[in-house]
Amino acid sequence: MTFTIPIDNGDAVKIAEAESQRTLYPYVTGTSIVAIKYKDGVLMASDMGGSYGSTLRYKNIERMQAIGKHSLLGASGEISDFQEILRYLDELTLNDNMWDDGNSLGPKEIHNYLTRVMYNRRNKFNPLWNTLVLGGVKNGKSYLGMVSMIGVSFEDDHVATGFGNHLARPILRDEWHADMSFEDGVKLLEKCMRVLLYRDRSAINKLQIAKITEEGVTVSQPYSLKTFWEFSSFHNPTAGAEGSW
Amino acid sequence: MFRNQYDTDVTTWSPTGRLFQVEYAMEAVKQGSAAIGLRSRSHVVLACVNKAQSELSSHQRKIFKVDDHIGVAIAGLTADGRVLSRYMRSESINHSFTYESPLPVGRLVVRLADKAQVCTQRSWKRPYGVGLLVGGLDESGAHLYYNCPSGNYFEYQAFAIGSRSQAAKTYLERRFESFQESSREDLIKDAIMAIRETLQGETLKSSICTVSVLGVDEPFHFLDQETIQKVIDTFEKVPEEEEDAGEGEAEPEAAPGAAGTGEQGGSGDQDVAPMEM
C-alpha cells in the first residue's frame, strides 16, 4: 500500500514526483519477548517464529542479539526493521570501540540511543515496527528496559512485549523476586512461554533463552517445551461458541 | 628581507621540520594570565589569575563550566577559548541527550584536539591561540588534560599554563606525588598556593583569583570569594598595619589600603598580551 505525502512546492500543492513510501503495516513479524532481572543479570526468552501476516512462515529466526559487551537486545515486530536496527547498533558499537579508550556504552546508553532512534523515526511518520527489550549488566548493575515503536520507553524488573504484556506479566508480577537463581528464572520464563504458546496463535514451540551477566551474553540452543493438549476444551475449541455461520 | 621565510602560513614546513605558525599560537598561550589545574582520585580543582585589561575594565572570565562533570580553564586568546568551550558544551549536551549519560572526559578532549589539529593543516585557517586545561570526572575517575593549539593533548596530575606558569609548575612538581590521595580541601589549598607562585610579588587576594571544584558527588561549581579568602588567610600572613585596622578579614576585597590596589593593575598590564582583549 502506498501512502502519498503531498509536498508543498511554492504556491501549488503538487504530488511529488518521487512518492515517499512509509511502512503502514509490518510484513514478517516476531511475537512476544519476555525478560526478567535475576540474581546475576538478566534473562530473556523468545520463540523463533516469523509470521507472514497470520501464516507461520519462518521457524528459525533469532530475535535476541548481544550488543557490545554489556547489552542484550530482543525484538518483537517487523523482522526486517529489527535487522536494520542491528545494523545501526553494529555501527554504533564499532565506532565506540574505535575510540579504544577503555570507555564503552552500557545498557543504559544503548537503551536511550534506541529510544532516540525509535522516536525520531516515528516523528518522520515512518516508524520502525518493533517493540524492543534491552537488558544488560555493567559495573555490577543489572538493567532492563523496553522501547516501543513510537519511542515510549521505561525500565522495570521484568518486561514483556506484545501478547506477553497481557499474558506473561501478570505471572511475573506474582512470582518474580529480585534474588532469583538462574534455574528459577528459567523456570519462570518457561512458564510464561508455555502460556503464550497455548494462547498466542503466533507463538511456536521452538524457543531460546538468553542470559547476560557480568561475564557476557550466552544464547541457548533452540528447544521445545513439553505441552499437554488433551484437555477437553482443546479437542473441540469451538464447542459452545455460537457462531454466525 | 632576512626574517623567517617559513612562518607566513600555517601549512608551510620549515626545513628543520617545524610549523612556525603553530608555534606562535603556542606562544599566545604563554602570554595569557595563568591558569592551573590539579586533581586527586576524586576531585579536580581549576584555578586562574584574574587580570583586568586596564584599570578601567573588569577582568575576563577564564574558567567555564562545560557540564556538571566537566570544567575548563583557559589561557591565551580568551575569544578562542570561549568558542571552544561553547563547542565542548554542545558536544556534552548532545551526548547526554542521545545516551542519557555523561560524556567521558577523554572523548571530549580528543574531539577538541581533533578540532585544533584541523587548523594546523588548512591553508585558510589559523590555529586556536588558546591552551585549555580540561578537568572532569567520569566512570574511570577524575581527569585533568591539557589541550594545546597544535592539536596535542596530554593528561596530567597537575599542570599550569599561561604567564609565569613555570613558577606554579615548579611548586606543583614538588608536591604532585601526594595529590592523588589529597582531600578536596588540600587540593584547593594547593591550587591557591600554586596561583600565588605565579604572582611574583603581588599580594594574593581572593579578588584576583577564581577557583572552581568538581568531584564525586560535587557538580562543577565556583568557590565564592569568601571561601577563597578564608583559605588564603590560613597561610598568608596579613600585613600588620591592616591587621591593626581590624577589617582585613571581614572585607577582604575592599579593605586593604591604597598601596595594595595600585600595585595590582600596574604590574599586570605589561605581562598580558594585547591579544587577550
XYZ file of C-alpha atoms in Angstrom:
522
model
C 0.000 0.000 0.000
C 1.314 3.409 -0.851
C 0.673 6.396 1.236
C 1.344 9.551 -0.692
C 2.614 12.627 1.055
C 1.757 15.866 -0.745
C 4.733 18.173 -0.894
C 4.278 21.899 -0.989
C 6.180 23.302 -3.978
C 5.796 27.022 -3.549
C 2.294 28.180 -4.483
C 0.784 24.939 -5.717
C 0.497 21.804 -3.644
C 1.645 19.065 -6.004
C 2.049 15.402 -5.663
C 5.781 14.933 -5.501
C 7.292 13.046 -8.404
C 9.212 10.812 -6.076
C 6.398 9.426 -3.984
C 7.529 8.735 -0.481
C 6.555 5.407 0.950
C 6.059 4.575 4.570
C 5.638 1.361 6.473
C 1.921 1.221 7.179
C 1.926 -2.313 8.452
C 4.531 -4.941 9.132
C 5.175 -7.935 6.890
C 7.172 -10.573 8.730
C 6.751 -10.312 12.464
C 8.026 -11.958 15.580
C 5.813 -12.281 18.601
C 6.451 -11.759 22.340
C 9.713 -11.285 24.160
C 9.746 -11.919 27.891
C 12.643 -10.789 30.069
C 13.412 -10.649 33.776
C 16.195 -9.486 36.042
C 17.673 -12.205 38.213
C 20.465 -12.585 40.759
C 23.381 -12.280 38.327
C 21.882 -10.242 35.496
C 19.076 -10.545 33.007
C 17.310 -13.488 31.376
C 15.321 -13.161 28.176
C 13.137 -15.596 26.274
C 11.737 -15.554 22.774
C 10.435 -18.063 20.292
C 11.869 -18.351 16.799
C 8.757 -17.886 14.707
C 8.343 -15.345 11.953
C 4.773 -14.737 10.879
C 3.902 -13.542 7.400
C 0.599 -11.973 8.316
C -1.075 -14.845 10.104
C 0.931 -17.518 8.307
C 3.712 -19.005 10.408
C 6.192 -18.779 7.593
C 9.638 -18.837 9.235
C 10.647 -21.081 12.078
C 14.271 -20.252 12.699
C 14.543 -16.537 13.331
C 16.801 -15.363 16.145
C 15.263 -12.369 17.813
C 17.837 -11.833 20.547
C 21.300 -10.416 19.960
C 24.265 -9.307 22.030
C 25.062 -5.603 21.600
C 28.585 -4.669 22.574
C 29.968 -6.129 25.777
C 27.245 -5.264 28.229
C 23.901 -5.455 26.454
C 21.360 -7.866 25.071
C 18.631 -6.795 22.680
C 15.390 -8.638 21.995
C 12.800 -7.554 19.459
C 9.260 -8.332 18.535
C 7.558 -6.903 15.491
C 8.860 -6.445 11.951
C 11.910 -8.652 11.470
C 13.462 -6.568 8.696
C 13.230 -3.437 10.845
C 14.957 -5.353 13.623
C 17.740 -6.221 11.208
C 18.024 -2.553 10.301
C 18.279 -1.665 13.993
C 21.021 -4.256 14.395
C 22.907 -2.562 11.574
C 22.628 0.793 13.379
C 23.872 -0.784 16.564
C 26.737 -2.521 14.801
C 27.925 0.816 13.527
C 27.421 2.406 16.930
C 29.403 -0.206 18.816
C 32.085 -0.284 16.141
C 32.592 3.453 16.438
C 32.549 3.129 20.203
C 35.316 0.512 20.084
C 37.342 2.597 17.656
C 37.922 5.211 20.356
C 39.970 2.485 22.014
C 39.988 4.385 25.298
C 38.506 1.906 27.714
C 35.102 3.564 27.737
C 32.182 1.575 26.428
C 28.465 2.032 26.001
C 26.444 0.329 28.694
C 22.873 -0.960 28.533
C 21.501 2.358 29.734
C 23.247 4.218 26.916
C 22.103 1.706 24.276
C 18.554 1.839 25.605
C 18.471 5.600 25.418
C 20.015 5.579 21.963
C 17.310 3.198 20.763
C 14.640 5.393 22.296
C 16.011 8.342 20.302
C 16.094 6.276 17.089
C 12.532 4.984 17.540
C 11.102 8.348 18.485
C 12.934 10.078 15.658
C 11.524 7.650 13.111
C 8.005 7.974 14.392
C 8.350 11.754 14.098
C 9.095 11.202 10.420
C 5.853 9.222 10.249
C 7.970 6.230 9.299
C 8.322 4.119 12.408
C 10.470 1.061 12.890
C 7.744 -1.503 13.580
C 9.188 -3.088 16.695
C 8.932 -3.285 20.404
C 12.438 -3.655 21.769
C 13.641 -5.088 25.054
C 17.066 -4.136 26.279
C 18.793 -5.973 29.098
C 22.327 -5.755 30.347
C 24.842 -5.650 33.144
C 27.564 -3.074 33.605
C 29.714 -2.366 36.643
C 27.714 -4.851 38.665
C 24.365 -3.228 37.949
C 21.604 -5.008 36.069
C 19.491 -3.060 33.639
C 16.244 -3.967 31.931
C 14.107 -1.683 29.801
C 11.739 -1.504 26.866
C 11.139 0.811 23.928
C 8.002 0.826 21.848
C 7.533 1.541 18.159
C 6.664 5.154 18.873
C 9.503 5.783 21.299
C 7.856 5.223 24.642
C 10.493 3.786 26.934
C 10.752 2.617 30.513
C 12.744 0.420 32.860
C 11.398 -2.383 35.002
C 12.415 -5.557 36.848
C 10.535 -7.682 34.338
C 9.119 -6.777 30.934
C 7.235 -8.453 28.098
C 6.193 -7.314 24.660
C 3.056 -7.902 22.628
C 0.856 -10.720 23.906
C 3.383 -11.264 26.653
C 2.378 -7.947 28.092
C -1.096 -9.358 28.712
C -0.335 -12.968 29.474
C 3.171 -13.097 30.942
C 3.362 -10.001 33.080
C 0.579 -10.973 35.488
C 2.516 -14.172 36.154
C 5.750 -12.240 36.574
C 4.108 -9.803 38.989
C 3.018 -12.717 41.153
C 6.109 -14.847 41.038
C 9.126 -12.692 40.295
C 11.536 -11.736 43.040
C 14.852 -9.922 42.932
C 17.256 -12.637 44.057
C 16.081 -15.392 41.703
C 18.611 -18.030 40.796
C 19.312 -18.848 37.168
C 17.281 -22.077 37.409
C 14.276 -20.362 38.993
C 14.454 -17.614 36.404
C 14.466 -20.049 33.511
C 11.541 -21.941 35.073
C 9.563 -18.751 35.400
C 10.276 -17.737 31.815
C 9.305 -21.186 30.569
C 6.046 -20.902 32.459
C 5.340 -17.626 30.684
C 6.373 -19.016 27.318
C 4.136 -22.040 27.794
C 1.107 -19.865 28.493
C 1.959 -17.812 25.421
C 2.361 -20.952 23.357
C -1.112 -22.096 24.316
C -2.878 -18.798 23.877
C -0.916 -16.757 21.286
C -1.540 -18.104 17.810
C 1.702 -16.596 16.508
C 3.859 -18.340 19.079
C 5.674 -21.506 18.062
C 7.182 -24.255 20.152
C 10.778 -23.517 19.417
C 12.372 -21.036 21.733
C 15.667 -19.703 23.008
C 16.680 -18.300 26.361
C 19.436 -15.714 26.510
C 21.406 -14.803 29.583
C 23.511 -11.733 30.221
C 25.764 -11.377 33.243
C 28.968 -9.518 34.020
C 30.716 -12.306 32.063
C 28.800 -11.616 28.864
C 25.973 -12.971 26.748
C 25.012 -16.567 26.084
C 22.060 -17.517 23.914
C 20.814 -21.083 24.360
C 20.281 -23.588 21.584
C 16.663 -23.696 20.391
C 14.486 -26.140 22.287
C 10.825 -27.059 22.796
C 8.547 -27.036 25.811
C 6.525 -30.031 26.923
C 2.879 -29.448 26.177
C -0.347 -31.218 27.004
C -3.169 -30.849 24.520
C -5.557 -33.431 25.903
C -7.762 -31.030 27.826
C -11.295 -31.431 26.588
C -11.596 -27.808 25.624
C -8.649 -28.252 23.267
C -10.401 -31.129 21.474
C -13.330 -29.070 20.324
C -12.384 -25.465 20.968
C -15.473 -24.008 19.292
C -17.984 -26.085 21.235
C -20.487 -23.798 22.844
C -19.304 -20.783 20.877
C -22.286 -19.575 18.912
C -21.062 -18.505 15.520
C -22.819 -16.624 12.761
C -22.115 -19.381 10.303
C 64.224 40.622 3.951
C 66.042 38.209 6.173
C 63.258 37.340 8.564
C 61.834 33.851 8.778
C 60.651 32.777 5.320
C 58.705 29.808 6.629
C 56.268 31.388 9.001
C 53.851 33.183 6.719
C 51.274 30.441 6.630
C 50.322 27.520 8.813
C 50.828 24.770 6.312
C 54.401 25.550 5.298
C 57.153 23.460 6.804
C 60.467 24.930 7.717
C 63.487 22.898 6.545
C 64.076 21.982 10.173
C 60.691 20.329 10.357
C 58.784 22.994 12.244
C 55.493 24.739 11.703
C 56.136 28.267 12.886
C 52.555 29.469 12.868
C 51.616 26.658 15.172
C 54.479 27.521 17.449
C 53.385 31.143 17.507
C 49.928 30.010 18.561
C 51.534 28.148 21.410
C 53.330 31.333 22.375
C 49.967 33.055 22.681
C 49.097 30.584 25.413
C 52.134 31.669 27.393
C 51.095 35.306 27.204
C 47.692 34.827 28.785
C 47.396 35.108 32.540
C 47.986 31.877 34.401
C 45.579 29.005 34.809
C 46.304 25.941 36.861
C 44.638 22.593 37.405
C 45.217 19.652 39.693
C 43.408 16.501 40.588
C 43.105 13.848 43.242
C 41.462 10.461 42.914
C 38.026 12.013 43.289
C 38.269 15.752 42.644
C 39.608 18.258 40.150
C 40.380 21.862 41.007
C 40.816 24.532 38.326
C 42.068 27.964 39.282
C 43.213 31.068 37.462
C 44.551 34.561 37.949
C 42.179 37.355 37.026
C 43.909 40.192 35.250
C 41.996 43.208 34.117
C 42.970 44.605 30.732
C 43.066 48.124 32.052
C 42.456 49.932 35.282
C 39.046 50.878 33.992
C 37.813 47.457 32.923
C 36.790 44.341 34.698
C 38.645 41.100 34.064
C 37.568 38.383 31.640
C 36.262 35.023 32.699
C 38.822 32.271 32.191
C 37.110 29.278 33.712
C 33.954 27.828 32.198
C 31.531 25.165 33.229
C 31.046 22.709 30.387
C 28.683 20.382 32.220
C 28.117 19.145 35.758
C 31.096 16.860 35.410
C 33.435 18.913 33.210
C 35.055 22.312 33.577
C 37.694 24.123 31.580
C 40.291 26.768 32.390
C 41.917 28.690 29.556
C 44.991 30.778 28.892
C 45.682 32.710 25.730
C 43.133 34.252 23.411
C 40.027 34.378 25.561
C 37.823 34.760 22.497
C 39.095 31.482 21.036
C 38.663 29.872 24.417
C 35.030 30.869 24.538
C 34.381 29.415 21.103
C 35.971 26.139 22.136
C 34.126 25.965 25.422
C 30.873 26.518 23.557
C 31.822 23.601 21.317
C 32.537 21.490 24.388
C 29.216 22.370 25.954
C 27.373 21.401 22.836
C 29.220 18.085 22.492
C 28.489 17.318 26.104
C 24.809 18.132 25.959
C 24.335 16.203 22.717
C 25.887 13.178 24.318
C 23.590 13.472 27.328
C 20.596 13.751 25.020
C 21.454 10.673 22.978
C 22.731 8.399 25.712
C 21.322 9.942 28.882
C 24.750 9.609 30.449
C 27.662 11.985 30.912
C 30.263 12.250 28.151
C 33.572 10.619 29.123
C 36.167 13.376 29.593
C 38.772 11.672 27.448
C 36.416 11.610 24.466
C 35.656 15.278 24.714
C 39.358 16.054 24.886
C 40.090 14.004 21.767
C 37.331 15.769 19.833
C 38.674 19.105 20.958
C 42.190 18.126 19.943
C 40.992 16.952 16.528
C 39.309 20.297 16.048
C 42.552 22.100 16.849
C 44.549 19.768 14.629
C 42.464 20.613 11.558
C 43.543 24.236 11.933
C 47.186 23.224 11.591
C 46.615 21.602 8.220
C 44.378 24.025 6.299
C 45.808 26.998 4.492
C 42.733 29.137 5.073
C 42.585 28.588 8.801
C 44.505 29.763 11.794
C 45.314 27.677 14.858
C 43.426 28.475 18.032
C 45.556 30.705 20.214
C 44.430 29.176 23.433
C 45.505 26.446 25.810
C 42.811 24.600 27.716
C 43.007 22.764 30.988
C 40.098 20.374 30.902
C 39.112 18.868 34.225
C 36.426 16.266 34.566
C 35.047 13.242 36.293
C 33.745 10.082 34.637
C 33.426 6.353 35.206
C 37.186 5.963 35.248
C 37.732 8.695 37.856
C 38.934 12.280 37.887
C 40.964 13.549 34.942
C 42.949 16.613 34.025
C 44.001 17.226 30.446
C 45.907 19.979 28.722
C 44.858 20.797 25.160
C 47.340 22.681 23.039
C 46.827 24.757 19.855
C 48.969 22.222 17.982
C 46.306 19.566 18.388
C 48.280 17.709 21.002
C 46.780 16.803 24.323
C 48.260 15.383 27.492
C 46.870 14.027 30.708
C 48.288 15.425 33.925
C 48.104 15.044 37.664
C 48.648 18.771 37.915
C 49.576 21.446 35.418
C 49.856 25.184 34.928
C 49.705 27.296 31.789
C 49.944 30.979 30.989
C 52.288 33.744 32.022
C 54.727 32.891 34.781
C 53.228 29.436 34.979
C 56.734 27.997 35.344
C 56.751 29.044 38.986
C 53.461 27.290 39.588
C 54.701 24.213 37.730
C 57.769 24.111 39.958
C 55.524 24.278 43.006
C 53.286 21.512 41.655
C 56.240 19.338 40.642
C 57.476 19.467 44.215
C 54.169 18.301 45.588
C 52.218 16.373 42.951
C 53.023 12.902 44.268
C 50.672 13.368 47.197
C 47.821 14.844 45.152
C 46.273 11.519 44.215
C 45.312 10.918 47.842
C 44.682 14.577 48.703
C 41.473 15.734 50.310
C 39.329 18.217 48.448
C 40.375 20.957 50.878
C 44.094 20.265 50.436
C 43.642 20.311 46.690
C 42.036 23.747 46.845
C 44.792 24.989 49.099
C 47.490 23.682 46.749
C 45.686 25.312 43.827
C 45.724 28.684 45.531
C 49.353 28.231 46.620
C 50.281 27.488 43.024
C 48.415 30.589 41.918
C 50.404 32.592 44.431
C 53.637 31.394 42.828
C 52.644 32.997 39.549
C 52.019 36.386 41.098
C 55.618 37.315 41.850
C 55.420 39.963 44.488
C 51.834 40.913 44.042
C 49.755 40.145 47.091
C 47.414 37.202 46.873
C 43.802 38.148 47.406
C 40.577 36.384 46.661
C 39.654 39.185 44.290
C 42.406 38.310 41.836
C 41.726 34.608 41.522
C 38.940 32.298 40.511
C 38.788 28.778 41.882
C 36.454 26.019 40.788
C 35.950 22.464 42.004
C 34.298 19.325 40.743
C 34.345 15.802 42.044
C 32.444 12.804 43.278
C 29.025 13.998 44.488
C 30.080 17.553 43.737
C 28.994 19.038 40.403
C 31.263 21.674 38.896
C 31.000 25.000 40.707
C 32.977 28.087 41.555
C 34.139 28.843 45.063
C 32.861 32.152 46.357
C 35.271 34.925 47.251
C 34.750 34.478 50.948
C 35.719 30.812 50.872
C 38.813 31.553 48.812
C 39.852 34.345 51.178
C 39.462 32.029 54.168
C 41.845 29.560 52.544
C 44.301 32.332 51.698
C 44.194 33.543 55.292
C 45.274 30.134 56.561
C 48.721 30.541 55.034
C 49.108 34.177 54.052
C 50.193 36.486 56.848
C 48.016 39.547 56.985
C 50.289 42.623 56.875
C 50.493 44.187 60.317
C 49.118 47.640 59.554
C 45.999 46.151 58.057
C 45.609 43.777 60.937
C 45.607 46.754 63.273
C 42.916 48.421 61.216
C 40.856 45.383 62.120
C 38.850 44.839 58.953
C 41.302 42.772 56.921
C 39.262 39.613 57.409
C 35.758 40.946 57.259
C 36.031 42.715 53.929
C 38.941 41.291 52.051
C 38.097 42.876 48.712
C 37.577 46.472 49.652
C 39.557 46.871 52.829
C 43.316 46.958 52.245
C 44.879 50.375 51.849
C 45.587 52.152 48.593
C 49.083 50.680 48.344
C 47.855 47.169 47.588
C 45.329 48.034 44.913
C 47.552 50.392 42.969
C 50.261 47.821 42.591
C 47.959 45.248 41.082
C 46.957 46.987 37.907
C 50.362 48.491 37.279
C 52.405 45.345 37.051
C 49.634 43.401 35.369
C 49.309 45.346 32.150
C 52.756 44.692 30.834
C 52.537 40.953 31.011
C 49.232 40.467 29.321
C 49.270 40.308 25.576
C 47.042 42.783 23.768
C 45.500 39.791 22.051
C 43.829 38.762 25.226
C 41.420 41.572 24.632
